[in-house]
């Protein structure tokens, strides 16, 4: 480490790391040597000029969305309809991480792939062979998992002048030497002990690393921060919602925003977290951030008396030098449904009604596809891409949704079954815009959700703070009713015309929670689904051209690159995420036998054998007798759905990500079960110590409820078996 530090000092003295790395010194390590052998004179030497001219080196994928406009369109055309039949496996790499959701977009720079995994680990691989060059584990404490609403995921790194930048689940920003995998500096971006997480990929603009965070379910105040890429010094921070108004506002925009809030929102957090999407226009010199839901969700609690609650659920344009506010557009004013606007944003130049327009496009959770003028924030058009029973449309005069009368469950005090639900009609899974077809490709979720106002809300440290009663809205255990609900639950890949605001084609999936999209100049759209199929579709018609069964559910977006003259298509597989963890029986169909986190790379004529399936599911333990009173089980059910269900699944049904508690051997060991929940015996795996909020009696009630559910399931399974036996006779 000392040698590394001295090297860094010498390089900075010589005019910065860039000056240093350009010398192309002898490789210091085997990993660095391998990176050079793989075609990289210097690892990840990305700068402003290179990203701005990314299309001149289309074989690389140098930033999260490939280019600053985040189109996720590759100019590579070596793979197309005519030859895609020979696409085969080039290599795969087993990720050293938990069997949790994998959401990373790999970068490939000069022959080296940089990919991240669950628990914020980074892997550098030879992009031609998958051979590991180095790996970096930031050693995120397992207990940080409780703050992650939607799995312990990471979506990728940023590259800049020889370094990679990683946001860790526990809130750190780490600069890593791209050649060696050794950290260069590290800063804490959140208050230690707070409930923020980082899952999104940083972006680097003008030598500044931009990073946000999540926590909108936990009760936090959203912000985005810029750090000097060389030193890690903070340059600016922009809060997305106002703090306590008796204290000075951080900037004039927040003073304006505070007029749209009521009550004592700052005690609850407010939300508006910048947990995923950003884009940058170098010509306008504007940085765009997408902000999340209000915290808590229920506006009647968050801002009693109403208000738009700026800048939650908004697209905000900032000056990247200073973080100064320029404009905003709020997609869901006064959000009360977890309708984040943190979804992917794409910059493109479109001709609309004969006029050349510089637009920004987003399909946020609320079900409307927005096209805005990205210089001014003016709404150009908005079209429903999914069923939206909360709003009839968008009023083009005001730019506001035309809400339906029953939708605001909090203010009305009555439950509302909404479509979309908090999973969104479209969530974080990245879209792709092909300038060749003029279409935007993205996965759509068709799902409803019952919002019951929480009559027992208080801000809790170890539970979600939504103001929505998940117990009242939990799934029925009657299989017939469940089957009806499941019948209406689907997803599809859509090709959307952003000028005409209409669907051009769709590929229907059986399951709602699927992967992101990639389009290429070969007029191919690549996309993976929850059931583990990775497929290629004709970009103009949606006809399936090719597919492969990977054996593990897919959420991540594909990407493509060249090594030499050979085009590769890569995808990370790994099932989980918000829906995979929380949706219980509704997500169970995607629980295919294994959840093996891997990276796959395919090329024309690839002949590598697909890997064997992962380990078999753990054995099922016989539950103890179901002897608790109905009142105990009922109390346990309520506590379960407040504290446990968002990770272990609605109604104690796991979808195969975390252990299914109904099958746990610990149910037969009441003392151990209590210690596990209250004292954090398995904290290193993410099972936090709930002792501060759950008493031994609470835990005994939870255990009674889970045992009851295990017996209910056994009876239901026996009835199904008897029925199918009778059918065969
Ligand atoms: Ca949220």
XYZ file of C-alpha atoms and ligand atoms in Angstrom:
730
model
C 0.000 0.000 0.000
C 2.872 2.353 0.866
C 4.357 1.902 -2.584
C 0.988 2.642 -4.134
C 0.605 5.830 -2.122
C 4.038 7.078 -3.137
C 3.277 6.274 -6.751
C 0.049 8.289 -6.517
C 1.859 11.272 -4.967
C 4.523 11.215 -7.687
C 1.851 11.020 -10.355
C -0.195 13.880 -8.902
C 2.983 15.971 -8.734
C 3.614 15.119 -12.373
C 0.225 16.564 -13.368
C -2.396 14.151 -12.165
C -3.096 10.497 -12.468
C -3.777 10.887 -16.177
C -0.236 12.162 -16.724
C 1.029 9.254 -14.701
C -0.900 6.497 -16.375
C -0.127 7.791 -19.842
C 3.523 6.923 -19.257
C 2.443 3.311 -19.620
C 4.853 2.040 -16.992
C 5.839 -1.594 -16.700
C 3.084 -3.702 -15.191
C 3.492 -3.914 -11.417
C 1.430 -7.031 -10.923
C 0.246 -10.123 -12.721
C -3.230 -8.621 -12.942
C -1.931 -5.451 -14.527
C 0.174 -7.503 -16.916
C -2.858 -9.521 -17.907
C -4.849 -6.343 -18.494
C -2.111 -5.105 -20.785
C -1.970 -8.439 -22.559
C -5.731 -8.200 -23.030
C -5.173 -5.075 -25.098
C -5.189 -2.333 -22.493
C -2.061 -0.204 -22.589
C -3.383 1.429 -19.443
C -6.473 0.218 -17.597
C -9.701 2.224 -17.922
C -8.130 5.451 -19.189
C -11.503 7.085 -19.820
C -11.859 10.845 -19.998
C -14.286 13.508 -21.152
C -13.152 13.360 -24.792
C -13.395 9.600 -24.929
C -16.918 9.403 -23.494
C -18.136 12.280 -25.678
C -16.759 10.495 -28.731
C -17.781 7.023 -27.614
C -19.261 6.186 -31.030
C -15.770 6.435 -32.579
C -14.734 3.451 -30.468
C -17.924 1.478 -30.552
C -16.198 -1.672 -29.331
C -15.952 -0.211 -25.824
C -18.697 0.384 -23.258
C -17.138 3.063 -21.083
C -19.995 4.322 -18.895
C -23.163 2.954 -17.350
C -25.509 3.804 -20.257
C -22.612 3.437 -22.771
C -22.776 7.157 -23.626
C -23.665 10.295 -21.675
C -27.085 10.290 -23.368
C -27.665 6.854 -21.792
C -29.264 5.430 -24.944
C -27.881 1.916 -24.401
C -27.738 1.546 -28.155
C -24.610 -0.007 -29.629
C -23.378 0.925 -33.136
C -22.003 -2.625 -33.448
C -23.642 -4.547 -36.287
C -21.594 -7.704 -36.642
C -24.398 -9.702 -35.035
C -27.679 -9.452 -36.960
C -30.676 -11.484 -38.079
C -28.699 -13.161 -40.871
C -26.070 -14.774 -38.636
C -27.494 -14.784 -35.123
C -28.305 -18.485 -35.391
C -24.654 -19.247 -34.680
C -24.517 -17.122 -31.513
C -23.139 -19.364 -28.779
C -21.484 -19.203 -25.398
C -17.978 -17.720 -25.411
C -17.444 -17.939 -21.638
C -19.168 -17.666 -18.284
C -17.905 -16.522 -14.918
C -19.336 -17.576 -11.542
C -19.639 -14.528 -9.301
C -18.361 -14.858 -5.769
C -21.444 -13.407 -4.104
C -24.717 -14.387 -2.495
C -27.552 -15.853 -4.583
C -29.285 -12.484 -4.659
C -30.379 -10.181 -7.485
C -27.601 -9.167 -9.899
C -28.303 -5.832 -11.602
C -24.953 -4.697 -12.961
C -24.140 -3.302 -16.386
C -20.548 -4.407 -17.052
C -18.168 -1.820 -18.484
C -15.725 -3.046 -21.124
C -12.722 -0.806 -21.767
C -9.844 -1.888 -23.990
C -10.439 -5.593 -23.558
C -11.167 -5.636 -19.819
C -14.629 -6.097 -18.295
C -15.486 -4.454 -14.968
C -18.644 -5.907 -13.452
C -20.214 -5.667 -9.992
C -22.362 -8.029 -7.960
C -24.617 -8.161 -4.927
C -22.931 -6.780 -1.782
C -21.071 -4.210 -3.955
C -18.201 -6.455 -5.088
C -16.193 -5.623 -8.238
C -14.633 -8.098 -10.671
C -12.171 -7.366 -13.500
C -12.262 -10.022 -16.215
C -10.483 -10.567 -19.493
C -13.364 -9.679 -21.832
C -12.337 -12.282 -24.420
C -12.016 -15.239 -22.082
C -13.708 -14.380 -18.774
C -10.449 -15.013 -16.931
C -10.381 -13.146 -13.623
C -7.754 -10.387 -13.407
C -8.648 -9.159 -9.938
C -11.574 -8.807 -7.582
C -12.382 -6.196 -4.959
C -14.647 -6.741 -1.960
C -15.508 -3.579 0.021
C -16.634 -5.835 2.896
C -20.063 -4.335 3.376
C -21.342 -5.354 6.835
C -24.185 -7.862 6.478
C -26.332 -5.793 8.789
C -26.458 -3.067 6.098
C -28.852 -5.344 4.239
C -31.766 -4.220 6.402
C -31.570 -0.745 4.880
C -31.837 -2.046 1.317
C -35.488 -1.941 0.301
C -34.953 -3.954 -2.819
C -32.153 -6.434 -2.305
C -28.431 -5.943 -1.690
C -27.790 -5.053 -5.321
C -25.254 -2.960 -7.196
C -25.692 -1.665 -10.754
C -22.117 -0.942 -11.750
C -19.031 1.241 -11.614
C -17.933 4.404 -13.395
C -14.482 4.655 -15.017
C -12.275 7.756 -15.194
C -8.556 8.248 -15.821
C -7.363 4.878 -14.660
C -9.761 4.465 -11.777
C -13.123 2.869 -11.164
C -15.713 4.439 -8.852
C -17.973 2.249 -6.754
C -20.877 3.124 -4.467
C -21.223 0.542 -1.689
C -24.443 -0.632 -0.068
C -23.393 0.934 3.241
C -22.946 4.369 1.673
C -19.263 4.639 0.767
C -17.824 5.915 -2.494
C -14.586 4.079 -3.312
C -12.010 4.963 -5.982
C -10.280 1.798 -7.197
C -7.121 1.499 -9.287
C -8.444 -0.145 -12.453
C -5.171 -1.975 -13.101
C -4.801 -3.611 -9.715
C -8.178 -3.517 -7.978
C -6.620 -1.699 -5.011
C -8.543 1.196 -3.423
C -7.058 4.666 -3.968
C -9.436 6.624 -1.717
C -12.737 6.139 0.035
C -15.292 8.621 1.392
C -18.411 8.080 3.468
C -21.295 9.750 1.613
C -23.968 9.211 4.257
C -24.240 9.725 7.987
C -23.061 6.521 9.670
C -25.927 4.703 11.343
C -28.511 6.272 9.041
C -30.699 4.185 6.738
C -29.261 5.232 3.373
C -27.946 2.688 0.876
C -26.159 2.993 -2.464
C -27.147 0.610 -5.241
C -26.811 2.831 -8.330
C -23.796 3.369 -10.550
C -21.885 6.658 -10.179
C -21.415 8.898 -13.232
C -18.333 11.040 -13.848
C -18.859 14.465 -15.410
C -16.029 16.977 -15.832
C -13.820 15.189 -13.353
C -16.553 14.985 -10.713
C -18.001 11.712 -9.483
C -21.758 12.078 -9.027
C -23.482 9.690 -6.618
C -26.917 9.542 -4.985
C -28.463 7.025 -2.603
C -31.629 5.136 -1.661
C -33.748 4.866 1.465
C -37.148 6.199 0.385
C -38.863 3.326 2.212
C -36.869 3.898 5.387
C -37.447 7.586 6.117
C -34.528 9.536 4.663
C -33.994 12.871 2.914
C -32.749 12.476 -0.659
C -29.634 14.120 -2.052
C -26.993 13.791 -4.719
C -23.323 14.682 -4.188
C -20.363 15.465 -6.445
C -16.826 14.487 -5.402
C -13.520 15.388 -7.021
C -12.487 12.235 -8.911
C -8.807 12.704 -8.040
C -9.039 13.454 -4.356
C -12.473 12.433 -3.119
C -13.116 15.969 -1.841
C -16.806 16.923 -1.835
C -17.541 19.603 -4.447
C -21.296 20.100 -3.989
C -24.434 18.457 -2.646
C -27.996 19.000 -3.856
C -30.821 17.993 -1.517
C -33.960 17.002 -3.396
C -36.433 17.897 -0.638
C -36.361 20.737 1.900
C -35.141 20.229 5.442
C -36.484 21.856 8.591
C -37.665 25.316 7.490
C -36.568 27.041 10.712
C -32.989 26.401 9.589
C -31.455 28.126 6.541
C -32.316 26.474 3.224
C -29.303 25.031 1.430
C -30.306 26.857 -1.784
C -33.121 29.040 -3.196
C -34.715 26.104 -5.036
C -35.393 24.412 -1.694
C -36.996 27.558 -0.328
C -39.382 27.393 -3.280
C -39.860 23.651 -2.755
C -40.713 24.098 0.941
C -43.870 26.008 -0.041
C -45.219 22.724 -1.465
C -44.977 20.825 1.855
C -47.136 20.821 4.979
C -46.761 19.436 8.479
C -43.386 18.311 9.874
C -42.110 16.292 6.943
C -38.442 16.713 7.912
C -39.000 14.491 10.945
C -40.106 11.695 8.612
C -37.406 12.191 5.978
C -39.371 13.368 2.949
C -37.725 11.041 0.416
C -36.941 12.049 -3.173
C -33.877 9.793 -3.216
C -31.629 9.766 -6.300
C -31.064 6.028 -6.231
C -30.461 5.224 -9.860
C -30.796 7.312 -12.961
C -28.774 10.255 -14.257
C -27.882 11.594 -17.695
C -25.669 14.399 -18.974
C -25.875 16.685 -22.004
C -22.385 18.114 -22.692
C -23.710 20.726 -25.163
C -26.323 22.153 -22.803
C -23.990 21.314 -19.910
C -26.913 19.985 -17.872
C -26.907 17.036 -15.505
C -30.269 15.307 -15.103
C -31.244 13.376 -12.001
C -34.355 11.274 -11.420
C -35.810 11.410 -7.894
C -37.695 8.787 -5.910
C -40.951 8.571 -4.002
C -41.972 10.579 -0.983
C -41.023 9.089 2.385
C -43.284 7.806 3.833
C -45.309 6.854 0.774
C -48.639 7.932 2.250
C -48.905 11.693 1.636
C -51.621 12.129 4.265
C -48.959 11.237 6.846
C -45.952 12.832 5.125
C -47.540 16.175 4.287
C -50.942 16.378 5.985
C -53.122 18.863 4.123
C -51.612 18.068 0.735
C -49.061 19.714 -1.520
C -46.938 18.649 -4.463
C -43.900 17.978 -2.245
C -41.110 19.119 -4.555
C -38.792 17.615 -5.701
C -40.032 14.068 -5.093
C -40.917 11.939 -8.163
C -39.310 14.465 -10.499
C -36.723 14.931 -13.199
C -34.415 17.754 -12.086
C -31.793 19.495 -14.249
C -28.668 20.751 -12.454
C -25.444 22.511 -13.428
C -22.737 19.888 -13.007
C -20.073 22.405 -11.880
C -22.043 23.670 -8.916
C -25.108 21.498 -8.407
C -27.242 24.586 -8.998
C -30.922 23.938 -9.828
C -31.987 24.791 -13.406
C -35.450 23.238 -13.949
C -37.670 20.404 -12.812
C -40.644 18.431 -14.042
C -42.630 16.464 -11.477
C -44.212 13.326 -12.947
C -46.282 12.496 -9.853
C -47.128 15.618 -7.804
C -47.815 14.735 -4.183
C -46.893 11.088 -4.841
C -48.588 8.661 -2.461
C -48.062 5.351 -4.336
C -44.249 4.967 -4.423
C -44.333 6.233 -8.017
C -40.665 7.114 -8.271
C -39.184 9.052 -11.173
C -35.767 7.506 -10.519
C -36.197 5.371 -13.632
C -33.832 5.399 -16.589
C -33.708 8.673 -18.582
C -32.619 8.778 -22.223
C -31.495 11.859 -24.155
C -32.231 11.869 -27.887
C -32.813 14.216 -30.798
C -36.286 13.613 -32.239
C -38.360 15.274 -34.950
C -41.771 16.000 -33.471
C -44.467 17.728 -35.558
C -41.810 18.753 -38.042
C -39.586 20.325 -35.391
C -36.173 19.079 -34.282
C -36.361 18.644 -30.541
C -33.691 17.827 -27.970
C -35.658 15.589 -25.633
C -35.297 13.635 -22.432
C -37.470 10.526 -22.158
C -38.572 8.523 -19.140
C -41.069 5.735 -18.424
C -41.381 6.046 -14.634
C -43.304 3.756 -12.323
C -46.581 5.691 -12.739
C -47.290 4.202 -16.193
C -46.902 7.269 -18.435
C -44.127 7.703 -20.998
C -42.830 11.292 -20.825
C -41.082 13.251 -23.553
C -39.714 16.590 -22.311
C -37.671 19.368 -23.894
C -34.380 18.811 -22.081
C -33.243 22.429 -22.359
C -36.312 23.813 -20.582
C -38.211 20.932 -18.984
C -41.290 21.710 -21.082
C -43.645 18.725 -21.418
C -43.902 17.731 -25.082
C -46.055 14.634 -24.694
C -47.069 11.906 -22.265
C -48.733 8.637 -23.188
C -49.923 5.726 -21.033
C -47.817 2.638 -21.709
C -49.711 0.534 -19.144
C -53.077 0.451 -17.384
C -53.162 3.470 -15.062
C -56.276 3.384 -12.886
C -54.895 6.123 -10.599
C -54.994 8.769 -13.376
C -56.999 9.123 -16.585
C -54.195 10.878 -18.434
C -51.882 13.883 -18.312
C -53.368 17.361 -18.760
C -51.165 18.919 -21.430
C -52.038 22.481 -20.294
C -50.841 21.988 -16.735
C -48.542 18.978 -17.214
C -50.308 17.317 -14.284
C -51.977 13.907 -14.046
C -55.794 13.812 -14.073
C -56.221 11.724 -10.934
C -59.161 9.420 -10.289
C -61.225 10.260 -7.222
C -60.549 7.072 -5.230
C -56.781 6.973 -5.742
C -55.664 8.963 -2.669
C -56.258 6.223 -0.086
C -54.450 8.195 2.613
C -56.591 11.326 2.501
C -59.802 9.372 1.820
C -59.028 6.776 4.493
C -60.130 3.852 2.316
C -57.977 1.234 0.571
C -57.333 1.624 -3.155
C -56.329 -1.201 -5.458
C -53.997 0.534 -7.866
C -52.460 -0.353 -11.166
C -49.557 0.097 -11.348
C -48.450 -0.753 -7.803
C -45.251 0.198 -5.996
C -43.256 -2.151 -8.226
C -44.169 0.248 -11.026
C -45.393 -0.303 -14.544
C -41.663 0.040 -15.227
C -38.941 0.076 -12.588
C -35.154 0.501 -12.686
C -34.547 -2.036 -15.489
C -32.838 0.035 -18.185
C -34.475 0.903 -21.497
C -32.757 1.153 -24.867
C -33.371 3.671 -27.665
C -32.392 2.767 -31.218
C -31.934 5.816 -33.467
C -32.257 3.403 -36.412
C -35.817 2.340 -35.546
C -36.783 5.387 -33.490
C -38.169 3.024 -30.843
C -37.588 2.715 -27.100
C -37.455 -0.834 -25.725
C -38.241 -1.586 -22.074
C -39.857 -4.176 -19.788
C -43.393 -3.398 -18.580
C -44.901 -4.875 -15.428
C -48.639 -5.626 -15.332
C -49.532 -5.830 -11.628
C -52.008 -4.380 -9.129
C -51.424 -3.541 -5.463
C -53.799 -2.758 -2.578
C -52.875 0.404 -0.676
C -54.392 0.242 2.831
C -53.702 3.308 4.995
C -51.590 2.370 8.039
C -53.604 3.305 11.130
C -50.694 2.526 13.466
C -47.942 4.560 11.790
C -44.944 5.803 13.719
C -41.410 6.128 12.387
C -39.572 2.879 13.119
C -35.839 2.198 12.953
C -35.975 -1.426 11.843
C -39.052 -1.568 9.586
C -40.198 0.094 6.398
C -41.847 3.479 6.928
C -44.454 3.710 4.196
C -47.722 4.602 5.945
C -49.238 1.646 4.086
C -50.547 -1.395 5.973
C -48.899 -4.404 4.291
C -50.692 -6.813 6.651
C -54.166 -5.595 5.684
C -53.096 -5.812 2.056
C -51.344 -9.165 2.320
C -52.272 -11.910 -0.105
C -55.162 -14.272 0.583
C -54.068 -17.822 1.410
C -56.974 -19.338 -0.534
C -55.337 -20.954 -3.562
C -58.325 -20.313 -5.834
C -58.283 -16.560 -5.182
C -54.487 -16.530 -5.444
C -54.677 -18.206 -8.833
C -57.095 -15.515 -10.008
C -54.711 -12.783 -8.881
C -51.798 -14.537 -10.555
C -53.739 -14.861 -13.803
C -53.810 -11.066 -14.114
C -50.117 -10.715 -13.282
C -47.859 -10.513 -16.321
C -45.047 -8.612 -17.926
C -43.871 -7.792 -21.410
C -41.084 -6.240 -23.417
C -42.478 -3.276 -25.332
C -41.211 -1.381 -28.368
C -42.520 2.163 -27.861
C -42.708 4.945 -30.437
C -41.896 8.084 -28.399
C -43.003 10.463 -31.174
C -46.412 8.870 -31.757
C -46.699 7.786 -28.092
C -47.846 4.316 -29.097
C -46.869 0.710 -28.724
C -45.391 -0.797 -31.894
C -44.901 -4.372 -30.715
C -44.649 -6.411 -27.540
C -43.260 -9.748 -26.407
C -45.503 -11.202 -23.719
C -43.913 -12.856 -20.675
C -45.576 -15.144 -18.146
C -43.880 -13.346 -15.283
C -43.990 -9.599 -14.494
C -40.437 -8.895 -13.209
C -37.963 -9.122 -16.116
C -34.659 -7.701 -17.326
C -33.447 -4.516 -19.031
C -32.894 -4.005 -22.763
C -30.108 -3.446 -25.302
C -30.506 -2.498 -28.972
C -27.812 -2.607 -31.642
C -27.096 -1.409 -35.166
C -27.643 -5.027 -36.191
C -31.334 -4.210 -35.513
C -31.423 -6.687 -32.689
C -32.909 -6.169 -29.216
C -31.429 -8.324 -26.445
C -33.396 -8.935 -23.239
C -33.588 -11.553 -20.473
C -36.615 -12.664 -18.470
C -37.486 -13.798 -14.958
C -37.488 -17.435 -15.995
C -33.888 -17.253 -17.172
C -34.366 -17.044 -20.912
C -31.917 -14.676 -22.628
C -33.235 -13.807 -26.093
C -32.717 -11.656 -29.181
C -35.618 -10.026 -31.017
C -35.959 -8.274 -34.362
C -35.881 -4.570 -33.438
C -38.585 -3.704 -36.004
C -41.047 -6.565 -35.531
C -40.334 -8.225 -32.174
C -39.900 -11.617 -33.872
C -37.714 -13.862 -31.743
C -34.414 -14.503 -33.515
C -32.464 -16.488 -30.905
C -32.602 -17.584 -27.273
C -30.786 -19.565 -24.628
C -31.870 -20.897 -21.218
C -29.428 -19.599 -18.601
C -31.044 -21.448 -15.691
C -31.310 -18.345 -13.445
C -33.780 -15.441 -13.460
C -32.573 -12.283 -15.231
C -33.109 -8.665 -14.170
C -29.915 -7.008 -15.437
C -29.564 -5.289 -18.816
C -27.356 -6.842 -21.524
C -24.416 -4.984 -23.075
C -22.153 -5.585 -26.080
C -18.502 -4.957 -26.994
C -15.664 -5.926 -29.296
C -12.408 -7.703 -28.618
C -10.410 -7.478 -31.811
C -12.996 -7.883 -34.556
C -15.243 -10.151 -32.566
C -18.542 -8.862 -31.122
C -19.645 -10.196 -27.731
C -22.990 -9.835 -25.946
C -22.813 -10.094 -22.148
C -25.464 -10.457 -19.459
C -25.386 -10.900 -15.700
C -27.945 -13.326 -14.238
C -29.296 -13.499 -10.678
C -32.857 -13.342 -9.378
C -34.324 -11.230 -6.574
C -34.913 -7.501 -6.236
C -37.953 -5.806 -4.718
C -40.550 -8.025 -6.348
C -38.473 -11.182 -6.036
C -38.078 -10.684 -2.291
C -41.431 -9.300 -1.226
C -44.123 -10.615 -3.553
C -44.341 -14.068 -1.966
C -46.585 -16.448 -3.882
C -46.802 -13.984 -6.804
C -43.055 -14.271 -7.421
C -42.827 -17.998 -6.852
C -43.200 -18.946 -10.510
C -39.774 -17.469 -11.120
C -38.226 -19.650 -8.477
C -36.608 -21.936 -10.984
C -34.470 -24.587 -9.394
C -31.332 -22.501 -8.943
C -30.252 -18.914 -8.436
C -26.645 -19.011 -9.624
C -25.113 -15.520 -10.003
C -23.046 -15.485 -13.184
C -21.858 -13.421 -16.110
C -22.402 -14.915 -19.561
C -20.700 -13.704 -22.759
C -21.865 -14.903 -26.184
C -20.259 -14.581 -29.623
C -20.887 -15.883 -33.131
C -19.656 -19.462 -33.361
C -19.187 -19.686 -29.573
C -19.025 -23.323 -28.565
C -18.424 -23.286 -24.805
C -20.737 -25.553 -22.836
C -23.423 -23.944 -20.686
C -22.628 -24.382 -16.990
C -24.259 -27.033 -14.832
C -27.184 -25.908 -12.663
C -26.417 -24.521 -9.228
C -26.786 -26.437 -5.980
C -30.170 -28.068 -5.302
C -32.680 -26.353 -3.005
C -32.045 -26.901 0.690
C -33.966 -29.765 2.338
C -37.343 -28.977 3.834
C -37.705 -29.385 7.603
C -40.871 -30.773 9.134
C -42.629 -27.912 10.992
C -43.416 -28.242 14.709
C -47.085 -28.785 15.686
C -49.473 -25.888 14.993
C -50.714 -25.354 18.542
C -50.850 -21.555 19.006
C -54.173 -19.771 19.510
C -55.771 -17.942 16.609
C -55.141 -14.653 18.405
C -51.401 -15.405 18.694
C -51.181 -16.327 15.028
C -53.066 -13.167 14.059
C -50.730 -10.990 16.141
C -47.722 -12.745 14.612
C -49.105 -12.161 11.121
C -49.342 -8.398 11.732
C -45.797 -8.171 13.103
C -44.476 -10.406 10.331
C -45.898 -8.128 7.636
C -44.497 -5.012 9.291
C -40.965 -6.330 9.903
C -40.303 -9.510 7.916
C -42.420 -9.697 4.766
C -40.514 -7.172 2.656
C -37.513 -9.556 2.579
C -38.909 -13.006 3.435
C -42.012 -12.604 1.286
C -45.700 -11.832 1.667
C -47.512 -14.419 3.834
C -44.188 -16.150 4.643
C -43.752 -17.439 1.092
C -40.215 -17.015 -0.228
C -39.650 -16.784 -3.959
C -36.319 -18.533 -3.637
C -34.060 -15.618 -2.807
C -33.985 -15.713 0.996
C -34.718 -18.866 3.021
C -38.393 -19.855 3.088
C -39.143 -19.540 6.771
C -41.891 -22.181 6.613
C -39.165 -24.708 5.873
C -36.663 -23.469 8.440
C -35.068 -25.930 10.843
C -34.971 -23.082 13.407
C -38.766 -23.270 13.821
C -38.172 -26.389 15.953
C -35.721 -24.479 18.186
C -37.720 -21.662 19.775
C -34.809 -20.262 21.805
C -32.480 -20.209 18.817
C -35.220 -18.701 16.650
C -35.640 -15.884 19.165
C -31.893 -15.230 19.397
C -31.607 -15.278 15.630
C -34.262 -12.602 15.248
C -33.476 -10.482 18.313
C -29.682 -10.776 18.596
C -28.585 -10.998 14.978
C -26.960 -14.447 15.059
C -26.875 -14.368 11.243
C -26.079 -10.670 10.900
C -23.152 -11.342 8.574
C -25.658 -12.743 6.060
C -27.929 -9.722 6.370
C -30.253 -10.851 9.177
C -30.218 -7.789 11.432
C -30.722 -7.895 15.228
C -34.350 -6.836 15.732
C -34.111 -6.892 19.538
C -34.449 -3.116 19.902
C -37.939 -3.191 18.352
C -39.193 -6.784 18.730
C -39.736 -8.363 22.153
C -39.365 -12.076 22.838
C -43.169 -12.266 22.820
C -43.319 -10.560 19.391
C -40.847 -13.118 18.040
C -42.790 -16.029 19.573
C -45.907 -14.735 17.795
C -44.039 -14.445 14.480
C -42.820 -18.024 14.929
C -46.379 -19.215 15.653
C -47.619 -17.505 12.483
C -44.883 -19.039 10.311
C -45.572 -22.505 11.766
C -49.270 -21.982 11.037
C -48.427 -21.032 7.443
C -46.244 -24.130 7.083
C -49.205 -26.313 8.047
C -51.574 -24.395 5.769
C -49.159 -24.997 2.899
C -48.840 -28.708 3.705
C -52.631 -29.073 3.678
C -52.932 -27.172 0.397
C -50.161 -29.268 -1.209
C -51.836 -32.476 -0.008
C -55.170 -31.357 -1.479
C -53.527 -30.589 -4.821
C -51.762 -33.979 -4.806
C -55.026 -35.778 -3.990
C -56.834 -33.873 -6.736
C -54.198 -34.637 -9.358
C -54.130 -38.296 -8.219
C -57.919 -38.445 -8.707
C -57.534 -36.889 -12.175
C -55.039 -39.576 -13.176
C -57.387 -42.313 -12.006
Ca -39.482 3.325 -3.487
